[in-house]
Structure formats: C-alpha cells, structure tokens
PDB file of C-alpha atoms in Angstrom:
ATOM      1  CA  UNK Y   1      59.339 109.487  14.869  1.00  0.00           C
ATOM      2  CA  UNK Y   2      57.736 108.246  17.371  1.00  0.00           C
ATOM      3  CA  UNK Y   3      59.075 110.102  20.419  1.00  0.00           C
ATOM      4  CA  UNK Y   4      58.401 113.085  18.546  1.00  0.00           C
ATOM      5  CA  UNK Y   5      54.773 112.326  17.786  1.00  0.00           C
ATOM      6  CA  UNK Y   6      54.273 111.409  21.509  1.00  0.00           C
ATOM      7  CA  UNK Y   7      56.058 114.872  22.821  1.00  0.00           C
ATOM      8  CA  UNK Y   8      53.545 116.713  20.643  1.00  0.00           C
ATOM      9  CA  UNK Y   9      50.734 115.062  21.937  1.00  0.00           C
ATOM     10  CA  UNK Y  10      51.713 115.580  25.531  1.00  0.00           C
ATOM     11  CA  UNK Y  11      52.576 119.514  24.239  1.00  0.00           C
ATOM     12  CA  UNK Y  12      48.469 119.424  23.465  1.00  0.00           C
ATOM     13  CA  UNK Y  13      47.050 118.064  26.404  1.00  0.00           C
ATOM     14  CA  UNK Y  14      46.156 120.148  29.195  1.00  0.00           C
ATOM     15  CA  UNK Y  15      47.689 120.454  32.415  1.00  0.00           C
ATOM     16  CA  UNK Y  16      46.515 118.214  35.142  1.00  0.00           C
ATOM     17  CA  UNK Y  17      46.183 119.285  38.823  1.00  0.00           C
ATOM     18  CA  UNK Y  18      44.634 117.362  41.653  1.00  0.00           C
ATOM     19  CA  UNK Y  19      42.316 119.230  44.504  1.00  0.00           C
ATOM     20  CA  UNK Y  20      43.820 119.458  48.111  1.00  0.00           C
ATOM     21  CA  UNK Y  21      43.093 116.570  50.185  1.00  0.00           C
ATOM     22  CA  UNK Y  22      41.718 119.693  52.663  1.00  0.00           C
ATOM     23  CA  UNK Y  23      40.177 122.707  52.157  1.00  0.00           C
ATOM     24  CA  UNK Y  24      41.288 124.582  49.270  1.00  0.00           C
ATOM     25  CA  UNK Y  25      42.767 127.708  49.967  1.00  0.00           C
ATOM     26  CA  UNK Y  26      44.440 130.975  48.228  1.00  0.00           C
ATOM     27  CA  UNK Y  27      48.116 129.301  47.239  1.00  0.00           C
ATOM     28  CA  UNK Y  28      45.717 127.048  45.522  1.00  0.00           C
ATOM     29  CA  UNK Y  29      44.330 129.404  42.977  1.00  0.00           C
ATOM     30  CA  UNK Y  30      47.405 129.421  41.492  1.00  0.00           C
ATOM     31  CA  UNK Y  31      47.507 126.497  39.913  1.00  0.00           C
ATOM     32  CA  UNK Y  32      44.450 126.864  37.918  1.00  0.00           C
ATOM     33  CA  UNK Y  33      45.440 128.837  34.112  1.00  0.00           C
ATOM     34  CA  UNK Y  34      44.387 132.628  33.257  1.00  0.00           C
ATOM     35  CA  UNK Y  35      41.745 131.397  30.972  1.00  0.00           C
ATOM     36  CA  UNK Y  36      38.862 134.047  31.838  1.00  0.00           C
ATOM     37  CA  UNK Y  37      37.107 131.940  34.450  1.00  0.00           C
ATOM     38  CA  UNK Y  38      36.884 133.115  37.783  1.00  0.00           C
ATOM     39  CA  UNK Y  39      38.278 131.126  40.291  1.00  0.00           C
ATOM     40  CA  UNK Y  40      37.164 131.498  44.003  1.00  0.00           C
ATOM     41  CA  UNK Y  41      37.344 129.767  47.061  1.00  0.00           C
ATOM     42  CA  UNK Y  42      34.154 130.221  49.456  1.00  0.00           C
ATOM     43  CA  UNK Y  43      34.219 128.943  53.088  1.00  0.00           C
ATOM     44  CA  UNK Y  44      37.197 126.240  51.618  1.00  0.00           C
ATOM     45  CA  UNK Y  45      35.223 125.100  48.354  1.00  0.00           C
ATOM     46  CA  UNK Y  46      36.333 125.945  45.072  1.00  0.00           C
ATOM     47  CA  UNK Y  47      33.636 127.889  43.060  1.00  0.00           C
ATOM     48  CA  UNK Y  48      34.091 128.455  39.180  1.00  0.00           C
ATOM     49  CA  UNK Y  49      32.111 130.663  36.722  1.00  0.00           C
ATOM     50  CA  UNK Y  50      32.900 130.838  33.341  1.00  0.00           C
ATOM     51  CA  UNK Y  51      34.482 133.750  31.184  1.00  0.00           C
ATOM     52  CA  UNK Y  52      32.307 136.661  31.217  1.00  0.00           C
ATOM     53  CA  UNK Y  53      30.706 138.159  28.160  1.00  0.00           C
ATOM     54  CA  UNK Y  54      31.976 141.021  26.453  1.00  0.00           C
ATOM     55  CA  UNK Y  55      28.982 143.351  27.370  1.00  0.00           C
ATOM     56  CA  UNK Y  56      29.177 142.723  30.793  1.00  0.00           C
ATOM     57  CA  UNK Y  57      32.942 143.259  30.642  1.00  0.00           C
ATOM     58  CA  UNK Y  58      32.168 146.629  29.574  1.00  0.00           C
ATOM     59  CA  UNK Y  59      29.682 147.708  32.170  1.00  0.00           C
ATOM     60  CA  UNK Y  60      32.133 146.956  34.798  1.00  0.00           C
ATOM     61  CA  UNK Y  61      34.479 149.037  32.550  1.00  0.00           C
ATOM     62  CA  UNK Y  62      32.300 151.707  32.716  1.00  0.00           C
ATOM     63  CA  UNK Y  63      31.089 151.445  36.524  1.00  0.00           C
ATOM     64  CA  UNK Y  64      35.349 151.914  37.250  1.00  0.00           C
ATOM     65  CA  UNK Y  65      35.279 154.734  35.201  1.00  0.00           C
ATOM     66  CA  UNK Y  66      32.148 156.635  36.629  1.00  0.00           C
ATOM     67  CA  UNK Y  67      33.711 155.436  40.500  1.00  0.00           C
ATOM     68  CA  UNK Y  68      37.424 157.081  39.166  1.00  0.00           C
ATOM     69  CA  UNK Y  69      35.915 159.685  38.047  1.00  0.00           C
ATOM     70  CA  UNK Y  70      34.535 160.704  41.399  1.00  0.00           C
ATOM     71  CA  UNK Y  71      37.170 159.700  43.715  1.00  0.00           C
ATOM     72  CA  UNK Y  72      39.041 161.957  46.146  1.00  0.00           C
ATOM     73  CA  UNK Y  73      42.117 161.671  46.112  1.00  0.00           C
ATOM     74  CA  UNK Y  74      43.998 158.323  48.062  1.00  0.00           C
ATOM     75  CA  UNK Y  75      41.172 155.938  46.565  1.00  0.00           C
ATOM     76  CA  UNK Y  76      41.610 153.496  44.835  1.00  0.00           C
ATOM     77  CA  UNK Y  77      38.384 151.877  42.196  1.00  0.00           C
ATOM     78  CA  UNK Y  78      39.884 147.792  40.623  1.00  0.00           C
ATOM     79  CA  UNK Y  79      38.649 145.793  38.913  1.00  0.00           C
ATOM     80  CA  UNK Y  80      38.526 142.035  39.915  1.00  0.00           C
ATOM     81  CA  UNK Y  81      40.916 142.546  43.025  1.00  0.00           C
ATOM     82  CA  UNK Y  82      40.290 140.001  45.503  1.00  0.00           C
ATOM     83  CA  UNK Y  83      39.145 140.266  48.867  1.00  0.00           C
ATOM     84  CA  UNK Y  84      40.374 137.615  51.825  1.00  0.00           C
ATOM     85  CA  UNK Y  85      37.266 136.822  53.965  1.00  0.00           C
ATOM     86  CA  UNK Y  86      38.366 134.303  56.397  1.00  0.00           C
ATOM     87  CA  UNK Y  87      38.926 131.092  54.709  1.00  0.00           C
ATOM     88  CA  UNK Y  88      37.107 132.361  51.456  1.00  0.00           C
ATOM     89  CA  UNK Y  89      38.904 134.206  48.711  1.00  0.00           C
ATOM     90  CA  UNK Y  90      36.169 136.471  46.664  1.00  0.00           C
ATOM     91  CA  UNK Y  91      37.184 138.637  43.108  1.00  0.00           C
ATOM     92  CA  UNK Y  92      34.163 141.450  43.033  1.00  0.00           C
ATOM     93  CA  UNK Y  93      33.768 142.858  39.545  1.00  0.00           C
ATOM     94  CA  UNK Y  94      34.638 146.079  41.011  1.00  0.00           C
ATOM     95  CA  UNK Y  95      36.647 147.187  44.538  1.00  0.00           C
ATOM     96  CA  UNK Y  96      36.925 150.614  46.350  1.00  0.00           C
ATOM     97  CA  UNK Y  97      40.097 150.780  48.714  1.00  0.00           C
ATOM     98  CA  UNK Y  98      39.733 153.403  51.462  1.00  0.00           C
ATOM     99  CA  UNK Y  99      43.273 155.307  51.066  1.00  0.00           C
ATOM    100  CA  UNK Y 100      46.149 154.043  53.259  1.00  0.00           C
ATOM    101  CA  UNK Y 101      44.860 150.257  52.263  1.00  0.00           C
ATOM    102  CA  UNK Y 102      47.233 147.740  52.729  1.00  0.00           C
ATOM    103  CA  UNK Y 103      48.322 147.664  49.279  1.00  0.00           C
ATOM    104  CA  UNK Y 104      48.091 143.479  49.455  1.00  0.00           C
ATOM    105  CA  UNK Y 105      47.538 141.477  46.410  1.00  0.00           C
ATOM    106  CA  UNK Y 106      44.447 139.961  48.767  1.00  0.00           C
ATOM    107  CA  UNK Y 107      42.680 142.561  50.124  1.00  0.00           C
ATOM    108  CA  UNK Y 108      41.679 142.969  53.749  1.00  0.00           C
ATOM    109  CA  UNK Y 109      38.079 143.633  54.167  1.00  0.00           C
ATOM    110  CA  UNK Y 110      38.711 146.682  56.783  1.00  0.00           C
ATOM    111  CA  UNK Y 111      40.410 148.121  53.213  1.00  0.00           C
ATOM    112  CA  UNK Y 112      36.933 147.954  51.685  1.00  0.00           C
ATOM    113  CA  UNK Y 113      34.846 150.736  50.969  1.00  0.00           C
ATOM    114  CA  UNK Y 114      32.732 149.081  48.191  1.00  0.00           C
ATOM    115  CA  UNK Y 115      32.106 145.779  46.372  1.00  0.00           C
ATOM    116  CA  UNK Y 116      30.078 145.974  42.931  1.00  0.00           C
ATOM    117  CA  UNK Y 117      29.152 142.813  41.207  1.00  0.00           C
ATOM    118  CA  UNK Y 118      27.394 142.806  38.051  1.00  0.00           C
ATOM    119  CA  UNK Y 119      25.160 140.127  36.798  1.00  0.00           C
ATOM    120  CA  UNK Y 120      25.250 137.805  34.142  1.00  0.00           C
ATOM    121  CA  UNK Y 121      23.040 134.636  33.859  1.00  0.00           C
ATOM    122  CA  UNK Y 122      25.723 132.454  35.042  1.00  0.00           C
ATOM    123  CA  UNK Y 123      26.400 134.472  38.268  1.00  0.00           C
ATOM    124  CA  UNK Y 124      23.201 135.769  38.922  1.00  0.00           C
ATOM    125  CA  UNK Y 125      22.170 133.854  42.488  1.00  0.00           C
ATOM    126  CA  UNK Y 126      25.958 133.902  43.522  1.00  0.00           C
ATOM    127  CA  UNK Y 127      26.050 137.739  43.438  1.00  0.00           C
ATOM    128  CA  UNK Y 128      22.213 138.394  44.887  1.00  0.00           C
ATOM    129  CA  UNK Y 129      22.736 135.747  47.795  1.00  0.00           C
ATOM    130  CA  UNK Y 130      25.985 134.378  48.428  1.00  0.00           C
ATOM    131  CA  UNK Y 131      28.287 136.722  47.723  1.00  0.00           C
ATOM    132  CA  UNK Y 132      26.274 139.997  49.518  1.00  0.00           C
ATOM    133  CA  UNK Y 133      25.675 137.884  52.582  1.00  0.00           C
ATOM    134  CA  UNK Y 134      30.319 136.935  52.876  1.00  0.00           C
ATOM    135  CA  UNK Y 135      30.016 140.521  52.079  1.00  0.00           C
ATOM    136  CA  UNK Y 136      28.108 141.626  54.939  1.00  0.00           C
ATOM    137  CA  UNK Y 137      29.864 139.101  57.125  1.00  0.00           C
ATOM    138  CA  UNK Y 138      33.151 140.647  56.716  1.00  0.00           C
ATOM    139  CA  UNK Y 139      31.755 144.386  57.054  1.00  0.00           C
ATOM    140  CA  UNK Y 140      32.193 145.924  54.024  1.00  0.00           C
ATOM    141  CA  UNK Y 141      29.692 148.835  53.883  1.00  0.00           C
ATOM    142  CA  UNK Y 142      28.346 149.096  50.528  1.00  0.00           C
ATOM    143  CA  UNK Y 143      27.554 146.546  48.022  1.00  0.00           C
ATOM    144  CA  UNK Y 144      26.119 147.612  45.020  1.00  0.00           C
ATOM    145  CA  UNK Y 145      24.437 145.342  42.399  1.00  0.00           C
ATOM    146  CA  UNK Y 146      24.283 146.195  38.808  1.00  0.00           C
ATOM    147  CA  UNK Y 147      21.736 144.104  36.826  1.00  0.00           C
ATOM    148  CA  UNK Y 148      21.842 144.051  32.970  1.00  0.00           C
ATOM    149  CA  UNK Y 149      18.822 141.634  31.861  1.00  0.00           C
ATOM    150  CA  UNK Y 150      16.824 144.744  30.775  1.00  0.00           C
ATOM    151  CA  UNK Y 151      17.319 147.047  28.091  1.00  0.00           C
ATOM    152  CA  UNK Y 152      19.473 148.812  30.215  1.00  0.00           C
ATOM    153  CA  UNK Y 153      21.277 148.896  33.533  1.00  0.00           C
ATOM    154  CA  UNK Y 154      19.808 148.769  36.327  1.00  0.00           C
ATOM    155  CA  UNK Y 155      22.368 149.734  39.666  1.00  0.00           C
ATOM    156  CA  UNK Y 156      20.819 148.444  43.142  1.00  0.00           C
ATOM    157  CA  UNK Y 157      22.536 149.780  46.453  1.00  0.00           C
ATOM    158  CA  UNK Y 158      22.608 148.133  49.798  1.00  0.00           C
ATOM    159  CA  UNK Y 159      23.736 149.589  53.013  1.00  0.00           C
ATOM    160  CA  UNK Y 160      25.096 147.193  55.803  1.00  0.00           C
ATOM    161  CA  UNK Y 161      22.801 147.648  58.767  1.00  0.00           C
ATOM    162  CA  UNK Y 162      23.866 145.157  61.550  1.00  0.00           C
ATOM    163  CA  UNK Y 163      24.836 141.890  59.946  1.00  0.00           C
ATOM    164  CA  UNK Y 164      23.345 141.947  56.762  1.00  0.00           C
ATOM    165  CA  UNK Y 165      22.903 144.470  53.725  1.00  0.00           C
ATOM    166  CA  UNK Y 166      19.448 146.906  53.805  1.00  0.00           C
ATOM    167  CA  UNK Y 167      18.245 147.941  50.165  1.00  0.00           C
ATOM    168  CA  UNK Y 168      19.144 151.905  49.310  1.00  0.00           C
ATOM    169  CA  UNK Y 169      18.766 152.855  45.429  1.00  0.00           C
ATOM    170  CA  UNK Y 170      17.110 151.402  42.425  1.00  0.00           C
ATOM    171  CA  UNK Y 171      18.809 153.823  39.874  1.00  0.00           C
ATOM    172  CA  UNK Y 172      18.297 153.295  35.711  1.00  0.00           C
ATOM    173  CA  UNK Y 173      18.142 155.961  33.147  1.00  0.00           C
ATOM    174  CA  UNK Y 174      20.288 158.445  31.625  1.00  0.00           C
ATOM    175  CA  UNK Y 175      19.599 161.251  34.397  1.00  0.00           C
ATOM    176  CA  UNK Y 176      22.097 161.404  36.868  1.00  0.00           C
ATOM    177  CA  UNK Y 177      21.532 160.528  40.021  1.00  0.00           C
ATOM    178  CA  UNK Y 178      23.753 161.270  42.953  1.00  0.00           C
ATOM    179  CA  UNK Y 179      24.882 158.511  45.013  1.00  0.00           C
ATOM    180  CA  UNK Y 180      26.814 159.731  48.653  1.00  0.00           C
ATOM    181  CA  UNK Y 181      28.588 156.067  49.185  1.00  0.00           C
ATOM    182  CA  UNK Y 182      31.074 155.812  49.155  1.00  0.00           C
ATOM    183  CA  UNK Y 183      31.597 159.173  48.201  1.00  0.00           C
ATOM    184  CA  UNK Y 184      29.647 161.040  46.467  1.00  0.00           C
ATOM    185  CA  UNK Y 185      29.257 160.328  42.953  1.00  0.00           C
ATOM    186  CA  UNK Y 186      26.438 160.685  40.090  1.00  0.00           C
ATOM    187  CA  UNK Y 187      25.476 157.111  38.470  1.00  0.00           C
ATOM    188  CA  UNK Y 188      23.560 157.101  34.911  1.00  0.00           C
ATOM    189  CA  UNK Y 189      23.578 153.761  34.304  1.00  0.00           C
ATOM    190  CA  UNK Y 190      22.311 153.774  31.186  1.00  0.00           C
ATOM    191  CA  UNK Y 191      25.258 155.197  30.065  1.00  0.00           C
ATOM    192  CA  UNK Y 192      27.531 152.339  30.785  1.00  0.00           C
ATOM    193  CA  UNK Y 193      26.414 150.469  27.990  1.00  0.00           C
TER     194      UNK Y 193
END
C-alpha cells in the first residue's frame, strides 16, 4: 500500500528540470510543458510571461484574420511562430512570411515581413521596448503594436528606418483605414474585439 501511495504522489508532482549551466538556448524550450506561458529566450536568458487572457487571445485572432484576408497569394499570416534572432528565440503574437520563406519551425528574420505584438499588462514594456528594439536589430520592416487598455483597440505602426523602428499610424475606430505594409490592407480595429 505503500508503494502505491508513493507512485501516486510522484504521478502529482510536477516535472523538475534544471537551467543550463550556459546560456539557454532553443533545444532548451523544449523542456518546459505547453501550459499557455510563453517561453522565450532573449540574448541567452530565459524570459516567461504568463498565459494570456482570453480577450487578448481574440484580438490577435482577429488581427490574423484581417492580415489573411488581405494577403496575396504565397504569404503566409501565424500566429505565435517564432523568430531566431541570433542567440534569442522570440514568439510575436502575430508573423507575416514573405512567400518562398524557409518553411523552418524557427523562423529566419530575412523571412519576416511583419511582427505584431499585442499588449496585455503583463507584457506591456517587453513589447514597447525590448522586443521592437531585437526587432529592429534583426531587420524586420514592420512592427506593429496593438494596444487594448482603452475601450477599444488601438493599432500603432512603426517603420524600420536605419537601426531602429520610426512611428507610422495611430489607427482606432470602426472606419477603415488602409494600411500599405506589408501589403496593403484596411485595419478597423475596433472591430477585432
């Protein structure tokens, strides 16, 4: 009786993993469960944000829908496909592949047409500063920026001029408003909710 009580116990407790005596890297995001947190490695450190909430789950539903909707033909619009920056692995809310991408489970950044995070209140400074600015680094030319704190969406656009990302759009409402980057495409945010 015993044994049996003991096996159950261990059945109950969660797995336990130990952290690289490195860096961590992408074979190490594989240990970690499909629990709804996001798992990332930036510059070698492991960042973590918990599971996102249901209404922000659907605005990114929404945002791939508007961005399929629009696509010519060979793009691709994912959501929460990685992205291999050097020795950082980031998972935008939302990815555009350029047609003829690689097809890779990590994406290259040359396959990038467009990141989009969207913003909750646990992930708010890592997608205005940290992410854009990896981003930028690895030359991905638009990064959009959807904020949901006010009664409804509001999308920001940046452009990559040099190094780092130049502010295009500030676009709320329910009129459509026509976007040309990636490609063109007409964003009423205020819809996506």
């Amino acid at each position: 009786m015993t044994a049996l009580v003991m096996s159950s116990q261990v059945a109950s407790t969660p797995p336990r993993w130990s952290a690289p005596e490195g860096v961590w890297s992408e074979p190490d995001l594989h240990l970690f469960p499909q629990d709804g947190h996001r798992y990332e490695i930036v510059d070698g450190c492991l960042h973590v944000t918990p599971p996102s909430p249901e209404s922000h789950d659907a605005v990114v539903r929404a945002v791939v829908t508007t961005l399929r909707a629009a696509a010519p033909p060979g793009w691709w619009v994912c959501d929460r496909l990685g992205i291999e920056i050097g020795e950082s692995n980031l998972v935008p809310d939302v990815t555009v592949l350029r047609p003829r991408s690689s097809g890779a489970i990590w994406s290259d950044p040359a396959d990038v047409a467009l990141v989009v995070e969207v913003e909750t209140p646990a992930t708010r400074r890592y997608d205005r500063v940290l992410k854009p600015s990896l981003y930028a680094e690895a030359g991905i030319p638009v990064f959009w920026r959807v904020e949901t704190g006010a009664a409804t969406p509001v999308l920001r656009t940046y452009l990559l001029g040099g190094a780092r990302y130049r502010a295009g759009h500030s676009v709320e409402g329910a009129e459509p408003v026509k976007l040309d980057a990636p490609y063109p495409v007409r964003i009423a945010p205020a819809t996506w909710i």
